[in-house]
mmCIF file with all atom_site columns, C-alpha atoms in Angstrom:
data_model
loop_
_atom_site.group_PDB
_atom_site.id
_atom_site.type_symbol
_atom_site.label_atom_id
_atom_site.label_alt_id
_atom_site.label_comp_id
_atom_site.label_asym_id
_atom_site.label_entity_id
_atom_site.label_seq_id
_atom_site.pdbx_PDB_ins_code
_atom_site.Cartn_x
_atom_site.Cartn_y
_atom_site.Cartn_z
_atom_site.occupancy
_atom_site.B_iso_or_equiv
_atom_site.pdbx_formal_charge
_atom_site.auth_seq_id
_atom_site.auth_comp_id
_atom_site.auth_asym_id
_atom_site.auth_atom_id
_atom_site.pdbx_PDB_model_num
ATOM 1   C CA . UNK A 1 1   ? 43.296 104.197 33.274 1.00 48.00 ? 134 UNK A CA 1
ATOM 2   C CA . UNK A 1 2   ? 44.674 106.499 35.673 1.00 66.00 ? 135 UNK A CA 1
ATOM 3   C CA . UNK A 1 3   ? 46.900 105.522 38.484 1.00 72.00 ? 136 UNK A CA 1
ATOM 4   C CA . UNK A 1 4   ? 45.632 105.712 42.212 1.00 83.00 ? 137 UNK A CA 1
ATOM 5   C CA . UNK A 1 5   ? 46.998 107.461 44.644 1.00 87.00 ? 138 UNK A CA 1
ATOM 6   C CA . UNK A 1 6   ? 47.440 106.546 47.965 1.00 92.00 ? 139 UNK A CA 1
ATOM 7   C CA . UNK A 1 7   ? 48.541 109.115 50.931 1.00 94.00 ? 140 UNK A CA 1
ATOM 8   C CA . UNK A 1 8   ? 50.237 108.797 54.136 1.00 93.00 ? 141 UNK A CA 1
ATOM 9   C CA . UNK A 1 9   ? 47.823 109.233 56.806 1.00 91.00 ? 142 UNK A CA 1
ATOM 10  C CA . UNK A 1 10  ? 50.497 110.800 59.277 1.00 89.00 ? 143 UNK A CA 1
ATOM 11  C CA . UNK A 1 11  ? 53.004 113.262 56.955 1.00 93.00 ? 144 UNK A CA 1
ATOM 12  C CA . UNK A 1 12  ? 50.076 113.682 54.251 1.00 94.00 ? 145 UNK A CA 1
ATOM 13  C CA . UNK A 1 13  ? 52.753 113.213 51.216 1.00 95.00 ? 146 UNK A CA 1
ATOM 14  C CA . UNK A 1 14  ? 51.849 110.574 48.581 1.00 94.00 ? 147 UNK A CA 1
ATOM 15  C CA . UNK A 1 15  ? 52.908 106.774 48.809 1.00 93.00 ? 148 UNK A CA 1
ATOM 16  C CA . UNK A 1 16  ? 55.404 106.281 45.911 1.00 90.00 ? 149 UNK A CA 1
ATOM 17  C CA . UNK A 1 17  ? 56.370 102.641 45.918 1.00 90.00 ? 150 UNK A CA 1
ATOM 18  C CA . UNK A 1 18  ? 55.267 99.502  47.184 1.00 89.00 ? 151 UNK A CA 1
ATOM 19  C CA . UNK A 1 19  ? 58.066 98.866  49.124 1.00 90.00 ? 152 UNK A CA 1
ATOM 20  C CA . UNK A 1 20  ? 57.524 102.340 51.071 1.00 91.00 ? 153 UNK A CA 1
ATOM 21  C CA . UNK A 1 21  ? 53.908 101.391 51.881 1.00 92.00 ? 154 UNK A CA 1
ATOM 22  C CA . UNK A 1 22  ? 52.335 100.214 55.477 1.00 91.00 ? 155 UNK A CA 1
ATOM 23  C CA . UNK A 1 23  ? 49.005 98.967  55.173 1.00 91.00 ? 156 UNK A CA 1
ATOM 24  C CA . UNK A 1 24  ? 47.542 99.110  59.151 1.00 87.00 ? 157 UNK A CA 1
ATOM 25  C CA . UNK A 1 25  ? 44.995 97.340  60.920 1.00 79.00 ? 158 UNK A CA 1
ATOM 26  C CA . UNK A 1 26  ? 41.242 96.143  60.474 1.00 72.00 ? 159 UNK A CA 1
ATOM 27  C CA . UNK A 1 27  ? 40.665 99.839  58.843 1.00 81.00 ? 160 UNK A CA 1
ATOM 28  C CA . UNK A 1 28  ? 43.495 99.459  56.172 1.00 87.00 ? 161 UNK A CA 1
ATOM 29  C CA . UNK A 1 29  ? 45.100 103.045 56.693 1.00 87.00 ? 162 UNK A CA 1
ATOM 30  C CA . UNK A 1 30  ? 47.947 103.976 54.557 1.00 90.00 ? 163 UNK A CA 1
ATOM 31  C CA . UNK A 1 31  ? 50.935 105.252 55.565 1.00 91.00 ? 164 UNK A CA 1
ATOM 32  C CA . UNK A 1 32  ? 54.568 105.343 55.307 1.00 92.00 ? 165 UNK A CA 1
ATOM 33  C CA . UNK A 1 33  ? 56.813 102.386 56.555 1.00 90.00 ? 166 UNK A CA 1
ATOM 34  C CA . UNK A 1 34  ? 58.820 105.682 58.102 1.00 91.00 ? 167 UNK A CA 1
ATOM 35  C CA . UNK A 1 35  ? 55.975 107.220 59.384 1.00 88.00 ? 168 UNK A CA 1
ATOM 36  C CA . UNK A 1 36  ? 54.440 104.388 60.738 1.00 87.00 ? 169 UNK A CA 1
ATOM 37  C CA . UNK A 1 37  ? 57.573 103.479 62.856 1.00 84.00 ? 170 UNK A CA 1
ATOM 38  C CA . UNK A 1 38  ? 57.859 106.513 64.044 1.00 84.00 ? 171 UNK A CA 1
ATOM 39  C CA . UNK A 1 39  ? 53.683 106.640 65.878 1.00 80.00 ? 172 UNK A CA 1
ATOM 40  C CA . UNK A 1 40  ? 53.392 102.995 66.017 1.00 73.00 ? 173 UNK A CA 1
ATOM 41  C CA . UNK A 1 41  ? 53.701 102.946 69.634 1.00 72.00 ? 174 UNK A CA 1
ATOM 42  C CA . UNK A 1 42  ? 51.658 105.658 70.224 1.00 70.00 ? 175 UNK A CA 1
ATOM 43  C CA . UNK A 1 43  ? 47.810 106.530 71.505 1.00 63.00 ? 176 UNK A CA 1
ATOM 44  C CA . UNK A 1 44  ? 45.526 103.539 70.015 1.00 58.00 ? 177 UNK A CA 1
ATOM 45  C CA . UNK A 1 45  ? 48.152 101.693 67.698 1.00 54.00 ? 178 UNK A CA 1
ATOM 46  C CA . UNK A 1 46  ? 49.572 100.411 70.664 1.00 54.00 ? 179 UNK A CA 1
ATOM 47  C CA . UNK A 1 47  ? 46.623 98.536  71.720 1.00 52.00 ? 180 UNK A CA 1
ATOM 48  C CA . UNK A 1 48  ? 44.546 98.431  68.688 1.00 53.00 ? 181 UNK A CA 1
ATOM 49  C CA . UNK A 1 49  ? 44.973 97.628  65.410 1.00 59.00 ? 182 UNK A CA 1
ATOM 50  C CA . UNK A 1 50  ? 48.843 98.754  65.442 1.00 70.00 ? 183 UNK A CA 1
ATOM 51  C CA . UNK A 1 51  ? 50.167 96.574  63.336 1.00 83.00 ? 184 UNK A CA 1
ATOM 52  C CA . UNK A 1 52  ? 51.281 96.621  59.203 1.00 86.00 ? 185 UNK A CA 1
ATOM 53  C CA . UNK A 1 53  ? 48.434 94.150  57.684 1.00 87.00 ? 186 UNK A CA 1
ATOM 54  C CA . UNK A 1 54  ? 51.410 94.186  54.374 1.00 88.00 ? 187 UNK A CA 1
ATOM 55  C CA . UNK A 1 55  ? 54.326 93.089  57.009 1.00 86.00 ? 188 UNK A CA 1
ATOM 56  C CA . UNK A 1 56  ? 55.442 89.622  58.598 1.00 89.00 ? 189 UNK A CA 1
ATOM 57  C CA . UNK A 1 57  ? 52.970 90.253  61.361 1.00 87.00 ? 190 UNK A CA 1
ATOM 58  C CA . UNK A 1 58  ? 49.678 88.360  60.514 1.00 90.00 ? 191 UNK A CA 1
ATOM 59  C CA . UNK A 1 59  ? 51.608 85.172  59.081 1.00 93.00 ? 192 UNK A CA 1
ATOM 60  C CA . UNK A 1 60  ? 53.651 85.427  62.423 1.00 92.00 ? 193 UNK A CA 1
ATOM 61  C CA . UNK A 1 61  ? 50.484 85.981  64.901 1.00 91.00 ? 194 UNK A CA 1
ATOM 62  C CA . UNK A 1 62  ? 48.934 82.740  62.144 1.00 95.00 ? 195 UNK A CA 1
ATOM 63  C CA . UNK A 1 63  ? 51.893 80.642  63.229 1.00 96.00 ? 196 UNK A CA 1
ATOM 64  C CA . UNK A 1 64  ? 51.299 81.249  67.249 1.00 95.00 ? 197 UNK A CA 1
ATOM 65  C CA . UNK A 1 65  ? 47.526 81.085  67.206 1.00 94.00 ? 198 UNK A CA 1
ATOM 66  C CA . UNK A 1 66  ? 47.496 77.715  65.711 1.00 96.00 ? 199 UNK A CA 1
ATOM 67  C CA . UNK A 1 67  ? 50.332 76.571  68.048 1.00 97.00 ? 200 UNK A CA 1
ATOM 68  C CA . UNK A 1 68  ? 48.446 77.029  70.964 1.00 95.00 ? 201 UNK A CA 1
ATOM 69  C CA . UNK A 1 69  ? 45.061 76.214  69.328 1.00 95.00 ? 202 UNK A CA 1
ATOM 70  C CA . UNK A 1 70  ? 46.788 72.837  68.351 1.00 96.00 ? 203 UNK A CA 1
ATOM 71  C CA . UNK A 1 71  ? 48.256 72.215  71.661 1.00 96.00 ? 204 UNK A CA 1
ATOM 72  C CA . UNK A 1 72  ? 44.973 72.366  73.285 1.00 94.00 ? 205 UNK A CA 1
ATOM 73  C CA . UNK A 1 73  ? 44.571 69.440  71.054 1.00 94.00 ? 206 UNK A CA 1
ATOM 74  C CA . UNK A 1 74  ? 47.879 67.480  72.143 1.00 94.00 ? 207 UNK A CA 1
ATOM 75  C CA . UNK A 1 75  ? 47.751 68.592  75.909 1.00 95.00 ? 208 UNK A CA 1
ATOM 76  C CA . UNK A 1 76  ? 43.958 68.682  76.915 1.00 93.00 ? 209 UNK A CA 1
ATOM 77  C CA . UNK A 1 77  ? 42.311 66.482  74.218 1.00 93.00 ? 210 UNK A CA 1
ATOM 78  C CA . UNK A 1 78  ? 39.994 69.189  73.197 1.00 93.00 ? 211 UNK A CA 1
ATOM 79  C CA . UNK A 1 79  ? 37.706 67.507  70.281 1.00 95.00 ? 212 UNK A CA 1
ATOM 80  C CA . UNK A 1 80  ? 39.840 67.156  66.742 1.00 96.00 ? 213 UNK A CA 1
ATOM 81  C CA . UNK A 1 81  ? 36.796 68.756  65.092 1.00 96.00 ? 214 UNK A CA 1
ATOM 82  C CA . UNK A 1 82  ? 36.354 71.984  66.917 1.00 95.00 ? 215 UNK A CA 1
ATOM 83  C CA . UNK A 1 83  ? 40.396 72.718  66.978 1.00 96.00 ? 216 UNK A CA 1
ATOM 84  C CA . UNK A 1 84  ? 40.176 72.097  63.199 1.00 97.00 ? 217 UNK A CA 1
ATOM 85  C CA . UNK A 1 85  ? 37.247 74.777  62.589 1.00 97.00 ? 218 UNK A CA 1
ATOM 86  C CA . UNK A 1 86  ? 39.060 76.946  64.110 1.00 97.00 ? 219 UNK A CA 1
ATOM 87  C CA . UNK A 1 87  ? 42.019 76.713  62.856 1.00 97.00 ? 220 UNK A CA 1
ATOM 88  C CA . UNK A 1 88  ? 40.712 77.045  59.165 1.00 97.00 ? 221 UNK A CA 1
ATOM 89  C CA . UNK A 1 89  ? 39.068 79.951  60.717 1.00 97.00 ? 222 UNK A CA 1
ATOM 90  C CA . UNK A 1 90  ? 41.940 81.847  61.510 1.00 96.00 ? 223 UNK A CA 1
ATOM 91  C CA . UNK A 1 91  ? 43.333 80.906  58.517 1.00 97.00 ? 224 UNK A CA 1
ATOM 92  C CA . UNK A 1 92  ? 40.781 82.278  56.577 1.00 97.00 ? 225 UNK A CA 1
ATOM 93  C CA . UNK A 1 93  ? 40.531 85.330  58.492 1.00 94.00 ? 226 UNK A CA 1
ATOM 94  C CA . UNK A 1 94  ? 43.963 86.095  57.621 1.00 93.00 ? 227 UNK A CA 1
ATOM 95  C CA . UNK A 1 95  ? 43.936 85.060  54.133 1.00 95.00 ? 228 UNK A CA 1
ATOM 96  C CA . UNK A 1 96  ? 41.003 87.257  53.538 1.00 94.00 ? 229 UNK A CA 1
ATOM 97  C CA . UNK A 1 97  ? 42.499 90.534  55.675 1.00 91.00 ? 230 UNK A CA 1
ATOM 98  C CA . UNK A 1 98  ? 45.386 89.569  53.661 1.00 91.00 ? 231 UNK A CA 1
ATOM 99  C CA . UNK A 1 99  ? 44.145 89.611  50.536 1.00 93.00 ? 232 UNK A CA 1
ATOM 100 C CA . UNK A 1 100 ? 42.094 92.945  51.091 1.00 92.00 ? 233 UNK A CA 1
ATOM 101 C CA . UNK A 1 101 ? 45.093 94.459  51.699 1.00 91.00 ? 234 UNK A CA 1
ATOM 102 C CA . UNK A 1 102 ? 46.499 93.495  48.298 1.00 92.00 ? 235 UNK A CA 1
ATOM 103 C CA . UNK A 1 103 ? 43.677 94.024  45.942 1.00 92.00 ? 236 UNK A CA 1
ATOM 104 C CA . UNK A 1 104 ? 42.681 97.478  47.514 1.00 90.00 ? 237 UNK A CA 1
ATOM 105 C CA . UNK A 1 105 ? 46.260 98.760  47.647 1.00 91.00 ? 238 UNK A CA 1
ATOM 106 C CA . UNK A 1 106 ? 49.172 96.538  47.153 1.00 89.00 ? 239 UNK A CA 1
ATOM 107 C CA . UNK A 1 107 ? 48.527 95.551  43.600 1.00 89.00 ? 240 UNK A CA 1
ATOM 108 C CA . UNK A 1 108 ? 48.611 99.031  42.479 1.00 86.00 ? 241 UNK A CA 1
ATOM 109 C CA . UNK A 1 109 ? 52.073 99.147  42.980 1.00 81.00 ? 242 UNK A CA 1
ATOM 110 C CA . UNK A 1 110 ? 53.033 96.703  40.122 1.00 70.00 ? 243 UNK A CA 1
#
């Protein structure tokens, strides 16, 4: 079976490695880690969507959503069941974005 091909959605030039590839957003655009860097900050990525889906970023927004979700627990006594649901919610969400991610592109790479 023949090898896909992914292609950087910014310089056009194919995605070689793994290590070289930036997953984006909700609409799992390819691009280089490079080129990403370089238009991150730029037009909608810096409001929407602007962030590597394959990077440190969801695990890191995972850690701070369930902070404060969890401290509405501690601090206001919001109901133990409701905080839970939603916490496994985000989880999930992020698992599953997550896991997109690697089935669709990552695990090409090996």
């Amino acid at each position: 079976m023949k090898r896909k091909i992914f292609f950087c959605k910014e310089c056009k030039q194919p995605i070689t490695t793994k290590s070289d590839l930036a997953v984006v957003g909700n609409s799992f655009l390819t691009y280089h880690n490079e080129c990403f860097e370089s238009i991150k900050h730029k037009n909608i990525y810096a409001f929407y969507s602007g962030y590597k889906t394959n990077g440190l970023f969801p695990w890191v927004m995972l850690v701070i959503l369930n902070l404060i979700l969890w401290g509405t627990y501690y601090f206001f006594n919001a109901p133990f069941e409701e905080v839970f649901i939603f916490s496994m919610f985000i989880l999930a969400m992020t698992l599953f974005f997550r896991g997109l991610s690697y089935i669709l592109y990552e695990r090409v790479y090996h």
